[in-house]
Amino acid sequence: MKVSDIYKNGGKSLSFEIFPPKKDAELNNIDDTLDVLCELRPDFISVTFGAGGSCNCNKTIELARKIKDRYHVEPVVHLTCLHYNKKEIDEFAGVLKEAGIENILALRGDIRADIPEKDDFSYASDMVSYLKGKYDFCILGACYPETHPESENVVDEIKHLKKKVNSGTEVLLSQLFFDNNLFYDFKERCSIADIDVPIIPGIMPVVKATQIKRMVSMCHASFPERFQKIVDRYESNKEALFDAGMSYALSQIIDLLVSDTDGIHLYTMNNPQIARRICEGIRNIV
Ligand code: FAD
């Protein structure tokens, strides 16, 4: 199933992001996580992609295959392009096609000093055009309610996003954020620019103090005062931070749902209890 079909006739999605475990041995433990996540019947599960690996030893594809074949849930495979050439992207596409995987989150990937860039793709939109010209995948793309860290201004950022959508991106998944107003403002900018594909907000319940610091440096997400107060108060109390972080995320999600958002994409951090608590919290909310 193509993810874009979900939104036809006003449908909404609930989806999860997971990442492949770093060590091969842990790949088996992911089954316990998938057992819970898939029992919650998400519309799709997206699997992150680490740049620099080859197609044959790619854990992302292995995990996506498992999600599809064993759990019968639709996988979305993240694929970055900055460190690959067309031949390598063709190789990935071929493996995905063979596995019956129909959805790709097409990403540029981060600029990294340790992996040389290749010449074929400079931006995600380059890979979107390439894939759309050759294959029949449903293409999703990334977007940034607080703008991408490399962007100089919001106007250019929206122009580039419009180009990515015009190249064939059918659904946008957002970077995480803690202030819904930033997402609503971003959606308004998209609407002014006639970007009319579903824009799915990415929500990460923050339940660990170490995670908070990493999030700030990685994603440049700003903290509203209400959230900052929770962090300051419960940073050193694991259980309290878990409860408060979950409640905060739930209040964000409910506000998004009553504001006619097209869906919710949950950054699970491979913690099935997070997904379970969120699903319980919105069980009767549509
Ligand atoms: P692009 O859309 O190419 O944008 C990158 C920057 O270039 C932006 O500042 C944009 O405004 C600018 N730009 C775009 N087009 C042009 C143009 N034509 N001219 C000039 N400037 C332009 N990374 C991973 O490595 N693996 C993952 O699995 C992964 N999953 C992600 C999932 C989500 C939902 C999100 C939001 C991000 C994810 N990332 C992942 C991170 C992502 O790779 C980085 O944020 C990366 O720096 C940008 O990728 P992009 O696809 O958004 O790039």
Short mmCIF file of C-alpha atoms and ligand atoms in Angstrom, two decimals:
data_model
loop_
_atom_site.label_atom_id
_atom_site.label_comp_id
_atom_site.label_asym_id
_atom_site.label_seq_id
_atom_site.Cartn_x
_atom_site.Cartn_y
_atom_site.Cartn_z
CA MET A 1 0.00 0.00 0.00
CA LYS A 2 1.17 3.47 -0.82
CA VAL A 3 1.13 5.79 2.21
CA SER A 4 -0.33 8.65 0.11
CA ASP A 5 -3.54 6.59 -0.30
CA ILE A 6 -4.30 6.95 3.43
CA TYR A 7 -5.10 10.64 3.08
CA LYS A 8 -7.44 10.35 0.12
CA ASN A 9 -11.00 11.18 1.24
CA GLY A 10 -9.79 12.86 4.43
CA GLY A 11 -8.09 9.89 6.10
CA LYS A 12 -5.62 10.47 8.94
CA SER A 13 -2.59 8.42 9.91
CA LEU A 14 -0.92 7.23 13.07
CA SER A 15 2.63 6.14 12.42
CA PHE A 16 5.83 5.30 14.29
CA GLU A 17 9.52 5.85 13.58
CA ILE A 18 12.05 3.25 14.67
CA PHE A 19 15.78 2.85 14.05
CA PRO A 20 17.72 -0.35 13.35
CA PRO A 21 19.78 -1.43 16.36
CA LYS A 22 23.48 -0.64 15.98
CA LYS A 23 24.76 -4.13 16.81
CA ASP A 24 23.80 -7.17 14.74
CA ALA A 25 23.07 -9.16 17.90
CA GLU A 26 20.43 -6.61 18.92
CA LEU A 27 18.55 -7.10 15.68
CA ASN A 28 16.77 -10.08 17.25
CA ASN A 29 15.73 -8.04 20.33
CA ILE A 30 13.92 -5.62 18.06
CA ASP A 31 11.27 -8.32 17.67
CA ASP A 32 9.97 -7.59 21.19
CA THR A 33 9.66 -3.92 20.25
CA LEU A 34 7.95 -4.74 16.96
CA ASP A 35 5.54 -7.15 18.69
CA VAL A 36 4.14 -4.25 20.72
CA LEU A 37 4.36 -1.57 18.04
CA CYS A 38 2.63 -3.67 15.40
CA GLU A 39 -0.08 -4.83 17.80
CA LEU A 40 -1.04 -1.13 18.05
CA ARG A 41 -1.81 -1.31 14.30
CA PRO A 42 -0.11 1.86 13.05
CA ASP A 43 -0.80 2.92 9.45
CA PHE A 44 2.92 2.69 8.77
CA ILE A 45 6.28 2.35 10.49
CA SER A 46 9.22 4.31 9.14
CA VAL A 47 12.74 2.93 9.55
CA THR A 48 15.70 5.30 9.73
CA PHE A 49 18.77 4.95 7.55
CA GLY A 50 22.41 5.47 8.49
CA ALA A 51 24.43 6.99 5.66
CA GLY A 52 27.46 5.18 4.32
CA GLY A 53 26.30 1.56 4.31
CA SER A 54 25.92 -0.61 1.27
CA CYS A 55 22.65 -2.00 0.07
CA ASN A 56 23.56 -5.63 0.72
CA CYS A 57 24.30 -5.18 4.41
CA ASN A 58 21.61 -2.64 5.08
CA LYS A 59 19.80 -3.15 8.38
CA THR A 60 17.12 -0.64 7.43
CA ILE A 61 15.96 -2.77 4.53
CA GLU A 62 16.17 -5.94 6.62
CA LEU A 63 13.98 -4.40 9.31
CA ALA A 64 11.49 -2.95 6.81
CA ARG A 65 11.17 -6.38 5.22
CA LYS A 66 10.42 -7.92 8.60
CA ILE A 67 7.76 -5.28 9.36
CA LYS A 68 6.06 -6.03 6.05
CA ASP A 69 6.38 -9.79 5.84
CA ARG A 70 6.02 -10.86 9.45
CA TYR A 71 3.77 -8.15 10.89
CA HIS A 72 1.87 -7.07 7.77
CA VAL A 73 2.36 -3.39 8.60
CA GLU A 74 3.39 -0.96 5.86
CA PRO A 75 7.04 0.09 6.14
CA VAL A 76 8.50 3.39 4.94
CA VAL A 77 12.22 3.14 4.24
CA HIS A 78 14.31 6.27 4.89
CA LEU A 79 16.94 6.73 2.19
CA THR A 80 19.61 9.44 2.09
CA CYS A 81 21.32 10.51 -1.13
CA LEU A 82 24.25 12.85 -0.43
CA HIS A 83 26.75 10.02 -0.06
CA TYR A 84 25.48 7.83 -2.91
CA ASN A 85 25.51 7.95 -6.69
CA LYS A 86 22.72 7.03 -9.09
CA LYS A 87 23.99 3.48 -9.48
CA GLU A 88 23.87 2.91 -5.72
CA ILE A 89 20.42 4.46 -5.40
CA ASP A 90 19.27 2.15 -8.23
CA GLU A 91 20.66 -0.77 -6.28
CA PHE A 92 18.66 0.26 -3.18
CA ALA A 93 15.54 0.84 -5.28
CA GLY A 94 15.92 -2.61 -6.86
CA VAL A 95 16.13 -4.33 -3.48
CA LEU A 96 13.11 -2.38 -2.19
CA LYS A 97 11.09 -3.25 -5.28
CA GLU A 98 11.97 -6.90 -4.95
CA ALA A 99 10.86 -6.81 -1.29
CA GLY A 100 7.53 -5.26 -2.27
CA ILE A 101 8.29 -2.06 -0.34
CA GLU A 102 6.39 0.83 -1.88
CA ASN A 103 7.26 3.85 0.28
CA ILE A 104 10.50 5.80 0.56
CA LEU A 105 11.25 8.81 2.78
CA ALA A 106 13.67 10.57 0.43
CA LEU A 107 16.29 12.55 2.35
CA ARG A 108 19.43 14.42 1.56
CA GLY A 109 21.13 13.33 4.79
CA ASP A 110 23.43 15.41 6.96
CA ILE A 111 26.72 16.77 5.71
CA ARG A 112 29.43 14.72 7.42
CA ALA A 113 33.16 15.20 7.56
CA ASP A 114 33.81 11.45 7.78
CA ILE A 115 31.89 10.34 4.65
CA PRO A 116 32.73 11.78 1.22
CA GLU A 117 29.85 13.27 -0.74
CA LYS A 118 29.14 12.05 -4.26
CA ASP A 119 28.22 14.21 -7.23
CA ASP A 120 24.83 12.94 -8.39
CA PHE A 121 22.53 14.40 -5.71
CA SER A 122 22.91 17.69 -3.85
CA TYR A 123 19.44 17.92 -2.32
CA ALA A 124 16.61 15.55 -1.48
CA SER A 125 14.58 16.99 -4.39
CA ASP A 126 17.27 15.72 -6.82
CA MET A 127 16.72 12.16 -5.62
CA VAL A 128 12.94 12.61 -5.63
CA SER A 129 13.03 13.62 -9.34
CA TYR A 130 15.35 10.73 -10.12
CA LEU A 131 13.23 8.10 -8.33
CA LYS A 132 9.97 9.46 -9.74
CA GLY A 133 11.40 9.35 -13.27
CA LYS A 134 12.33 5.67 -13.01
CA TYR A 135 10.19 3.95 -10.39
CA ASP A 136 6.70 3.79 -8.94
CA PHE A 137 7.42 4.42 -5.25
CA CYS A 138 5.32 6.70 -3.07
CA ILE A 139 7.79 9.37 -1.98
CA LEU A 140 7.68 11.08 1.39
CA GLY A 141 9.94 13.99 2.37
CA ALA A 142 11.17 15.76 5.49
CA CYS A 143 10.12 19.24 6.61
CA TYR A 144 11.11 21.53 9.45
CA PRO A 145 8.57 23.66 11.36
CA GLU A 146 11.47 25.60 12.93
CA THR A 147 13.39 25.66 9.61
CA HIS A 148 16.32 23.44 8.71
CA PRO A 149 19.52 24.42 10.59
CA GLU A 150 21.31 25.27 7.30
CA SER A 151 18.56 27.54 6.03
CA GLU A 152 19.25 31.24 5.96
CA ASN A 153 15.62 32.33 5.97
CA VAL A 154 12.11 30.93 5.98
CA VAL A 155 11.29 32.25 2.51
CA ASP A 156 14.06 30.27 0.78
CA GLU A 157 13.29 27.24 2.92
CA ILE A 158 9.67 27.22 1.73
CA LYS A 159 10.79 27.73 -1.90
CA HIS A 160 13.04 24.68 -1.59
CA LEU A 161 10.27 22.68 0.03
CA LYS A 162 7.90 23.63 -2.77
CA LYS A 163 10.50 22.39 -5.25
CA LYS A 164 10.75 19.09 -3.34
CA VAL A 165 6.97 18.69 -3.51
CA ASN A 166 6.84 19.65 -7.21
CA SER A 167 9.52 17.00 -7.86
CA GLY A 168 7.06 14.33 -6.68
CA THR A 169 7.04 14.27 -2.86
CA GLU A 170 3.55 13.18 -1.87
CA VAL A 171 3.61 13.39 1.94
CA LEU A 172 5.77 15.45 4.34
CA LEU A 173 6.90 14.20 7.76
CA SER A 174 8.00 16.92 10.12
CA GLN A 175 10.97 17.28 12.39
CA LEU A 176 9.98 17.03 16.05
CA PHE A 177 8.84 20.16 17.86
CA PHE A 178 7.52 21.00 21.31
CA ASP A 179 5.48 24.09 20.49
CA ASN A 180 2.44 23.44 18.32
CA ASN A 181 2.15 27.10 17.35
CA LEU A 182 5.41 26.76 15.41
CA PHE A 183 3.85 23.90 13.45
CA TYR A 184 0.65 25.85 12.75
CA ASP A 185 2.69 28.86 11.53
CA PHE A 186 4.74 26.55 9.31
CA LYS A 187 1.58 25.00 7.85
CA GLU A 188 0.30 28.46 7.07
CA ARG A 189 3.52 29.31 5.19
CA CYS A 190 3.13 26.06 3.23
CA SER A 191 -0.46 26.90 2.43
CA ILE A 192 0.51 30.37 1.17
CA ALA A 193 3.11 28.69 -1.08
CA ASP A 194 0.46 26.24 -2.38
CA ILE A 195 2.16 23.25 -0.83
CA ASP A 196 -0.90 21.08 -0.56
CA VAL A 197 0.35 17.59 0.33
CA PRO A 198 -0.41 16.09 3.77
CA ILE A 199 2.00 17.45 6.40
CA ILE A 200 2.34 15.03 9.29
CA PRO A 201 3.70 16.44 12.56
CA GLY A 202 6.50 14.50 14.25
CA ILE A 203 6.10 14.17 18.01
CA MET A 204 8.73 12.87 20.38
CA PRO A 205 7.70 12.27 23.98
CA VAL A 206 10.75 13.28 25.99
CA VAL A 207 11.10 10.82 28.82
CA LYS A 208 14.83 10.82 29.62
CA ALA A 209 17.13 13.64 30.70
CA THR A 210 20.00 12.52 28.42
CA GLN A 211 17.63 12.44 25.47
CA ILE A 212 16.64 16.08 26.03
CA LYS A 213 20.20 17.37 25.69
CA ARG A 214 20.76 15.33 22.54
CA MET A 215 17.52 16.56 21.01
CA VAL A 216 18.38 20.19 21.54
CA SER A 217 21.75 19.86 19.83
CA MET A 218 20.57 17.55 17.04
CA CYS A 219 17.22 18.99 16.06
CA HIS A 220 17.47 22.61 17.20
CA ALA A 221 13.97 22.31 18.65
CA SER A 222 13.03 25.19 20.90
CA PHE A 223 11.52 24.58 24.32
CA PRO A 224 8.39 26.48 25.31
CA GLU A 225 8.41 27.69 28.91
CA ARG A 226 5.79 25.11 29.94
CA PHE A 227 8.03 22.30 28.71
CA GLN A 228 11.22 23.83 30.14
CA LYS A 229 9.60 23.94 33.58
CA ILE A 230 8.90 20.20 33.42
CA VAL A 231 12.50 19.48 32.43
CA ASP A 232 13.94 21.71 35.18
CA ARG A 233 11.70 20.20 37.81
CA TYR A 234 11.99 16.49 36.95
CA GLU A 235 15.36 16.16 35.18
CA SER A 236 16.75 13.98 37.97
CA ASN A 237 13.56 12.03 38.73
CA LYS A 238 13.26 9.33 36.07
CA GLU A 239 9.71 8.23 36.81
CA ALA A 240 8.34 11.74 37.16
CA LEU A 241 10.01 12.86 33.93
CA PHE A 242 8.51 9.87 32.11
CA ASP A 243 4.99 10.69 33.33
CA ALA A 244 5.33 14.42 32.70
CA GLY A 245 6.97 13.90 29.27
CA MET A 246 4.19 11.55 28.22
CA SER A 247 1.48 13.94 29.40
CA TYR A 248 3.12 16.82 27.57
CA ALA A 249 3.31 14.81 24.33
CA LEU A 250 -0.31 13.69 24.72
CA SER A 251 -1.50 17.26 25.18
CA GLN A 252 0.44 18.25 22.03
CA ILE A 253 -1.12 15.36 20.09
CA ILE A 254 -4.67 16.09 21.22
CA ASP A 255 -4.28 19.74 20.28
CA LEU A 256 -2.99 18.68 16.83
CA LEU A 257 -5.85 16.23 16.32
CA VAL A 258 -8.54 18.76 17.20
CA SER A 259 -6.84 21.22 14.84
CA ASP A 260 -7.51 18.96 11.84
CA THR A 261 -3.99 17.71 11.37
CA ASP A 262 -3.54 14.93 8.80
CA GLY A 263 -1.95 12.50 11.22
CA ILE A 264 0.63 11.96 13.94
CA HIS A 265 4.12 10.52 13.42
CA LEU A 266 5.56 9.32 16.70
CA TYR A 267 9.32 9.18 17.26
CA THR A 268 9.31 6.07 19.45
CA MET A 269 13.07 5.85 20.11
CA ASN A 270 12.45 2.07 19.91
CA ASN A 271 10.61 2.28 23.22
CA PRO A 272 7.33 0.41 22.77
CA GLN A 273 5.97 1.66 26.13
CA ILE A 274 5.96 5.20 24.73
CA ALA A 275 3.84 4.16 21.77
CA ARG A 276 1.54 2.09 23.94
CA ARG A 277 0.91 4.95 26.41
CA ILE A 278 0.21 7.40 23.59
CA CYS A 279 -2.20 5.00 21.89
CA GLU A 280 -4.02 4.37 25.17
CA GLY A 281 -4.25 8.12 25.71
CA ILE A 282 -5.95 8.76 22.36
CA ARG A 283 -7.93 5.51 22.12
CA ASN A 284 -11.29 7.26 21.86
CA ILE A 285 -10.09 10.40 20.11
CA VAL A 286 -10.38 10.73 16.36
P1 FAD B 1 16.80 18.90 1.76
O1 FAD B 1 15.34 18.90 1.52
O2 FAD B 1 17.67 18.64 0.59
O3 FAD B 1 17.17 20.25 2.47
C1 FAD B 1 18.46 20.43 3.07
C2 FAD B 1 18.79 21.92 3.12
O4 FAD B 1 19.06 22.39 1.80
C3 FAD B 1 17.66 22.82 3.65
O5 FAD B 1 18.24 23.88 4.36
C4 FAD B 1 16.97 23.30 2.39
O6 FAD B 1 16.28 24.54 2.58
C5 FAD B 1 18.18 23.45 1.44
N1 FAD B 1 17.82 23.26 0.03
C6 FAD B 1 16.99 22.31 -0.47
N2 FAD B 1 16.94 22.44 -1.83
C7 FAD B 1 17.77 23.45 -2.16
C8 FAD B 1 18.17 24.05 -3.39
N3 FAD B 1 17.66 23.61 -4.57
N4 FAD B 1 19.07 25.08 -3.37
C9 FAD B 1 19.58 25.53 -2.18
N5 FAD B 1 19.24 25.00 -0.99
C10 FAD B 1 18.36 23.97 -0.96
N6 FAD B 1 18.91 11.64 8.42
C11 FAD B 1 19.52 10.44 8.23
O7 FAD B 1 20.72 10.38 7.98
N7 FAD B 1 18.80 9.27 8.27
C12 FAD B 1 17.47 9.26 8.52
O8 FAD B 1 16.86 8.18 8.56
C13 FAD B 1 16.79 10.50 8.72
N8 FAD B 1 15.46 10.55 8.94
C14 FAD B 1 14.82 11.77 9.04
C15 FAD B 1 13.42 11.80 9.20
C16 FAD B 1 12.75 13.01 9.33
C17 FAD B 1 11.24 13.02 9.47
C18 FAD B 1 13.49 14.22 9.33
C19 FAD B 1 12.77 15.54 9.50
C20 FAD B 1 14.87 14.21 9.17
C21 FAD B 1 15.56 12.99 9.03
N9 FAD B 1 16.94 12.92 8.85
C22 FAD B 1 17.57 11.70 8.66
C23 FAD B 1 17.76 14.14 8.90
C24 FAD B 1 18.00 14.75 7.49
O9 FAD B 1 18.77 13.88 6.71
C25 FAD B 1 18.74 16.08 7.71
O10 FAD B 1 17.92 17.00 8.36
C26 FAD B 1 19.38 16.68 6.46
O11 FAD B 1 20.29 17.69 6.89
C27 FAD B 1 18.41 17.32 5.48
O12 FAD B 1 17.71 16.40 4.80
P2 FAD B 1 16.46 16.84 3.85
O13 FAD B 1 16.03 15.65 3.14
O14 FAD B 1 15.48 17.61 4.65
O15 FAD B 1 17.24 17.83 2.86
#
